[in-house]
Short mmCIF file of C-alpha atoms in Angstrom, two decimals:
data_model
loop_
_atom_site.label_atom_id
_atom_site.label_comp_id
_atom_site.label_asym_id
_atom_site.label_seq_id
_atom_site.Cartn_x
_atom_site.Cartn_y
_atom_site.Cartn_z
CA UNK A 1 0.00 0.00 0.00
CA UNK A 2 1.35 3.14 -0.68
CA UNK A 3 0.30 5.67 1.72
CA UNK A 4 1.69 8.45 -0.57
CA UNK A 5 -0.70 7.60 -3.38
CA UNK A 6 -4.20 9.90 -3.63
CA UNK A 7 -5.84 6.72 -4.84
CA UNK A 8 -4.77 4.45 -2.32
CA UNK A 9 -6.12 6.99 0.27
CA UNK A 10 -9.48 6.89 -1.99
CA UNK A 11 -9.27 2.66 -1.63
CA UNK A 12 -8.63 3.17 1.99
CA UNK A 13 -11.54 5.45 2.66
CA UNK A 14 -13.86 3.78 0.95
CA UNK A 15 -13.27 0.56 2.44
CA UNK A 16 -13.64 2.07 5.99
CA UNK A 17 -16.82 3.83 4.97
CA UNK A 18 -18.28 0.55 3.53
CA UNK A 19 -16.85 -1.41 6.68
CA UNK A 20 -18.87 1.01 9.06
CA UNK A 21 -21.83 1.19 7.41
CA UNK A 22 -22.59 -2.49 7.41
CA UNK A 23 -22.31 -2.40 10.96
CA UNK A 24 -24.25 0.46 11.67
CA UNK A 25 -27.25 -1.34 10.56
CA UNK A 26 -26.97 -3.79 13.20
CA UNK A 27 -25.62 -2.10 15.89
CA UNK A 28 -28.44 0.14 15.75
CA UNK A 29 -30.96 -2.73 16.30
CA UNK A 30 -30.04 -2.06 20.30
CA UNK A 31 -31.76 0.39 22.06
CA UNK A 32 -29.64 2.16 24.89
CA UNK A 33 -31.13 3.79 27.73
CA UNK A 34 -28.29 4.48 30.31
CA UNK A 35 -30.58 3.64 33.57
CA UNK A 36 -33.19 5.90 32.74
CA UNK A 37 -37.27 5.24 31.49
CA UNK A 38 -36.57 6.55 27.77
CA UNK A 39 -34.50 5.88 24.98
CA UNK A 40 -31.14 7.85 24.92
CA UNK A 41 -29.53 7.02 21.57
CA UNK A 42 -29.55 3.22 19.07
CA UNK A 43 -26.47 1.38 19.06
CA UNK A 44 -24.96 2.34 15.83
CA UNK A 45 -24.51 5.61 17.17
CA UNK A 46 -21.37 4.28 18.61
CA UNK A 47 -19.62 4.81 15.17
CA UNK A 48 -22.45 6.46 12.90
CA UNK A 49 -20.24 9.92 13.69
CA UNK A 50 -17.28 7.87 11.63
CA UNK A 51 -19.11 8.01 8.15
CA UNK A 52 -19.90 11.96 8.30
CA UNK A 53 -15.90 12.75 8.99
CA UNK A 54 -15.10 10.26 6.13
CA UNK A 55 -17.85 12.38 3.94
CA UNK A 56 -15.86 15.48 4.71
CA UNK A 57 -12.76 13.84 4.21
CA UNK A 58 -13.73 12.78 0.64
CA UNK A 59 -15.61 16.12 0.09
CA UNK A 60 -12.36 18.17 1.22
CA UNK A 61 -9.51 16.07 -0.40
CA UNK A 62 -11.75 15.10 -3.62
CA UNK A 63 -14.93 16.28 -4.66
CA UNK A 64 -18.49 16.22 -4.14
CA UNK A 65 -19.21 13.86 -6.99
CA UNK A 66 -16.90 11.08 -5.44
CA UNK A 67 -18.01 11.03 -1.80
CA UNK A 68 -21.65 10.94 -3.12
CA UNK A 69 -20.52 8.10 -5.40
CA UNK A 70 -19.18 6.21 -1.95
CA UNK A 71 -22.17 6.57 -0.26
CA UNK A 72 -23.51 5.01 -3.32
CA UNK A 73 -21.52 1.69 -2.87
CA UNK A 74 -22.12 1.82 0.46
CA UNK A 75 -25.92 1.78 0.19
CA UNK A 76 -25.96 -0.77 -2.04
CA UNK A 77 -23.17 -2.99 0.01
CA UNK A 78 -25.49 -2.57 3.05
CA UNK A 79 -28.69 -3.25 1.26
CA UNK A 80 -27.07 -6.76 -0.18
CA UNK A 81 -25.66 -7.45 3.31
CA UNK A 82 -29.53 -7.14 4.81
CA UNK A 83 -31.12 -9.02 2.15
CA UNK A 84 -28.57 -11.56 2.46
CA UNK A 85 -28.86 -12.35 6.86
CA UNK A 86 -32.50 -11.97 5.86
CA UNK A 87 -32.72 -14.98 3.43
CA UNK A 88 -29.79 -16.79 6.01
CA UNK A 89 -32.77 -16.22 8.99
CA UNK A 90 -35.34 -18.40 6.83
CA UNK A 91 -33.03 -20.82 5.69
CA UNK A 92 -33.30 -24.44 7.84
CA UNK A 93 -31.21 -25.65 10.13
CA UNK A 94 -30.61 -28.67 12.31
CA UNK A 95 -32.34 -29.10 15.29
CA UNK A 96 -29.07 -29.93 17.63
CA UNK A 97 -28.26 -25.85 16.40
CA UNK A 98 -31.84 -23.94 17.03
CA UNK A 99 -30.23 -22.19 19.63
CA UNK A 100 -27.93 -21.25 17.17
CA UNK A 101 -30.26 -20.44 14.50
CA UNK A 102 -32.59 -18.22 17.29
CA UNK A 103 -29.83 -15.59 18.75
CA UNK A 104 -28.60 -15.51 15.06
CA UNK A 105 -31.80 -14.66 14.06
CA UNK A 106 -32.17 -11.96 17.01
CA UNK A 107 -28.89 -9.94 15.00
CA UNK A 108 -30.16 -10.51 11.26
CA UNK A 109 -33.86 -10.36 11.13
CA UNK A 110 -34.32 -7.29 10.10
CA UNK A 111 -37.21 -6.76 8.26
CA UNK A 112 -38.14 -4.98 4.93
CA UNK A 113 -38.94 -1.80 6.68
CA UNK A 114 -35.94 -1.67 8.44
CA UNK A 115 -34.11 -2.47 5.68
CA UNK A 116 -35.43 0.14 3.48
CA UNK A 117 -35.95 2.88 5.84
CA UNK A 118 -31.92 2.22 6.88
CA UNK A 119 -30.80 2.30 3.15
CA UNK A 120 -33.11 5.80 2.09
CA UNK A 121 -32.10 7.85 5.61
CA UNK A 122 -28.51 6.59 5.20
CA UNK A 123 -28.41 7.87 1.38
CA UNK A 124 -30.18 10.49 1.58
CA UNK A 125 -28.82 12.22 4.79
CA UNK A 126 -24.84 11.66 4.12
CA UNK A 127 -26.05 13.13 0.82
CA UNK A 128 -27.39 16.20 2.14
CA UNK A 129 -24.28 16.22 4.27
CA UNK A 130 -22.02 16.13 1.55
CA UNK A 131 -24.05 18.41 -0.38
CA UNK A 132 -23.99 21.04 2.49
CA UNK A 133 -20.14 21.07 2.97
CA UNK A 134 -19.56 21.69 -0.81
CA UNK A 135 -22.07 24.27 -1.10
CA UNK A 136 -20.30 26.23 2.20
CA UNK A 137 -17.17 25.29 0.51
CA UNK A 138 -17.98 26.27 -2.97
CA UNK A 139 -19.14 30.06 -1.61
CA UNK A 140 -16.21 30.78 1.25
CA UNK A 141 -15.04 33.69 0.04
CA UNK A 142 -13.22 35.87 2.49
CA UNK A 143 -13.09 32.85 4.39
CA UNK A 144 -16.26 33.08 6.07
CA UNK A 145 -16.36 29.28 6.85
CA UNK A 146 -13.30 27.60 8.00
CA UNK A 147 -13.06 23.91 7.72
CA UNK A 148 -14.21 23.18 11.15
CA UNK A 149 -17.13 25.06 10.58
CA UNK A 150 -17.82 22.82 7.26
CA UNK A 151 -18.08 20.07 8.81
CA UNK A 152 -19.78 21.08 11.77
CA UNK A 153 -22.65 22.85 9.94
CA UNK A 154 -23.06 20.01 7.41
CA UNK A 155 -22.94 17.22 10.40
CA UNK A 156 -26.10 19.19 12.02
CA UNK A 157 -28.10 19.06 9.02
CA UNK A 158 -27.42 15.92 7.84
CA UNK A 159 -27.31 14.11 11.15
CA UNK A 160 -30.77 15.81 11.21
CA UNK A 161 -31.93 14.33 7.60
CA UNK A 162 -30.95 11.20 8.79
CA UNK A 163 -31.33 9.89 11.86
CA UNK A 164 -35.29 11.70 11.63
CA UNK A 165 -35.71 9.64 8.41
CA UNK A 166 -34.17 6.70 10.10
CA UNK A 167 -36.08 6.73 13.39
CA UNK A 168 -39.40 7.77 11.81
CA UNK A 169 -39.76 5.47 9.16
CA UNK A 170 -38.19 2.36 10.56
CA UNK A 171 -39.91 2.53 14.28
CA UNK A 172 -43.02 5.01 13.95
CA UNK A 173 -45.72 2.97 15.97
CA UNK A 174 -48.00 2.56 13.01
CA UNK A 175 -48.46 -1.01 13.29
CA UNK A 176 -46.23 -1.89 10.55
CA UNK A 177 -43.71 -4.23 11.94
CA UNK A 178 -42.38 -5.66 15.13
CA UNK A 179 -40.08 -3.37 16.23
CA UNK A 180 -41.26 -0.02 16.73
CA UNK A 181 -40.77 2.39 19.32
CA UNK A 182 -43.14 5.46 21.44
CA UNK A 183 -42.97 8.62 20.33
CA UNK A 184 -41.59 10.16 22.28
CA UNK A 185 -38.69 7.77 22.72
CA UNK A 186 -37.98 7.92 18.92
CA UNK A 187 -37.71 12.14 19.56
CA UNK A 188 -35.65 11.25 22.35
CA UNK A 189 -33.33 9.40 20.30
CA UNK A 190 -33.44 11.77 17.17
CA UNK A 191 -32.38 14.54 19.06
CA UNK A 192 -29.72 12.97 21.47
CA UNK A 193 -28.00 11.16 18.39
CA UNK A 194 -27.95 14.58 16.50
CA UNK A 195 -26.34 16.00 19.47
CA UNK A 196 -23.73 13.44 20.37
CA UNK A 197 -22.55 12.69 17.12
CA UNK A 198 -22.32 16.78 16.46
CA UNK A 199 -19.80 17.08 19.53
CA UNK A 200 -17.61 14.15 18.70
CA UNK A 201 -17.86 15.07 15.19
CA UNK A 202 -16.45 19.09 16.14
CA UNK A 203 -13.56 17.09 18.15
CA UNK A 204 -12.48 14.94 15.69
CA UNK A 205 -12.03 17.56 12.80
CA UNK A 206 -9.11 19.16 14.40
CA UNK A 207 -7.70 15.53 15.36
CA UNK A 208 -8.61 13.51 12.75
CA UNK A 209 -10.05 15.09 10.03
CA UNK A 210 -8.16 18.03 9.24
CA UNK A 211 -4.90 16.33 9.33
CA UNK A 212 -5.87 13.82 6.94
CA UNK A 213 -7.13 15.73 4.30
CA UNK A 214 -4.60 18.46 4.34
CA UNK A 215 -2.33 15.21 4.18
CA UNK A 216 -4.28 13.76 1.40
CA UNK A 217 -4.57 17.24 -0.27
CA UNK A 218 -0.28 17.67 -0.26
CA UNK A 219 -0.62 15.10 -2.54
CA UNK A 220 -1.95 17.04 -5.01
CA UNK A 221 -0.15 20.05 -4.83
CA UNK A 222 -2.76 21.90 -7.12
CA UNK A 223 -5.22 21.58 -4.13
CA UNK A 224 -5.70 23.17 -1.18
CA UNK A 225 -8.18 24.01 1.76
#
C-alpha cells in the first residue's frame, strides 16, 4: 500500500466507509437507555459519527461527486448485506443448532422496513451532508467558513436528515412491523444522536479530520483548503 498515493487513500476510505456502514445497521438494532425510562440514543450511534468525517474527508480532499458516489456503494453494500442475513434467517437448520439459528436470528432479522428505511435515511442524509459542505465550501469567500465550521454545519443538518428519516420510518408505531418504538422515545433518540454525534464530530475535525485531508490534499499540490 502506498500511503503516498491519492488513490490508495481513496481505496482506503472507501473501504472504511463501507466497513462502518454495514455495521451500523446492526448495531443500531439495540436500544440504549443508560438507567433511565426513555431511549437515549440506538447502538450504531457508537460509530455512525465515523461516516460523516469520512464524507468530509472525501468532500475536502476530492470532490463532491466522489463522496456521493461512496455513499452510493455503500448503500448498495449494506442493502445486499440485509437481504442476504434476511434470506440466512429463513433458511433451515438442524435441530441440535436452534439455539444457534434463534440468537442468530435476534442480530439478522431485520425486516423490509428496516431495511429500506436504513438504506433511504442513510443515502439520503450523508447526501445532504455532503451536499452542504460543498455548497459552504464552494461560496467561502473571504473565508467566512473555515473547515471546522464545514463540517460542523453540514454534520447538524445531515445528522438531522438522517437519523429523523431513520427513526421515523423504521420505528413510527404505526403497526407496521415488530419493532417499533413510542414517540416520544424515537424524539428522544433523534435529538440525542444529532447531538452526540455533532460534539464528537467538532472534536475529531481538528484531530482527525483536518490532518488527513490536508495530508491527502499535499498530494496534489494543485489543491488546497
Amino acid at each position: 500500500m502506498n500511503w503516498n498515493n491519492r488513490q490508495s487513500w481513496l481505496l482506503i476510505l472507501t473501504g472504511a466507509y463501507c466497513v462502518i456502514s454495514v455495521m451500523m445497521n446492526y448495531l443500531c438494532m439495540k436500544p440504549m437507555s443508560f438507567g433511565t425510562s426513555c431511549v437515549w440514543m440506538d447502538g450504531g450511534l457508537l460509530i455512525s459519527w465515523m461516516v460523516f468525517l469520512i464524507s468530509n474527508v472525501l468532500v475536502e480532499a476530492y470532490d463532491k461527486p466522489t463522496a456521493v458516489q461512496v455513499t452510493g456503494i455503500a448503500t448498495v453494500l449494506t442493502l445486499m448485506v440485509s437481504i442476504l442475513g434476511l434470506i440466512e434467517v429463513h433458511l433451515p437448520t438442524l435441530p441440535q443448532y436452534a439455539q444457534q439459528a434463534e440468537h442468530f436470528a435476534y442480530i439478522f432479522s431485520n425486516g423490509p422496513r428496516t431495511i429500506i428505511s436504513s438504506a433511504i435515511a442513510f443515502y439520503v442524509g450523508n447526501v445532504v451532508n455532503i451536499s452542504v459542505i460543498a455548497k459552504l465550501r464552494s461560496s467561502n469567500q473571504g473565508g467566512r467558513f473555515t473547515f471546522w465550521s464545514r463540517a460542523v454545519v453540514s454534520t447538524i443538518i445531515g445528522q438531522i436528515v438522517d437519523n429523523t428519516l431513520f427513526q421515523v420510518l423504521a420505528f413510527a408505531p404505526i403497526g407496521w412491523s415488530l419493532y417499533e418504538m413510542l414517540w416520544h422515545d424515537i424524539w428522544s433518540a433523534i435529538g440525542i444522536s444529532v447531538l452526540f454525534e455533532t460534539i464528537v464530530e467538532a472534536a475529531f475535525v481538528p484531530l482527525i479530520t483536518l490532518p488527513l485531508t490536508r495530508h491527502i490534499q499535499s498530494l496534489d499540490k494543485d489543491k488546497q483548503i
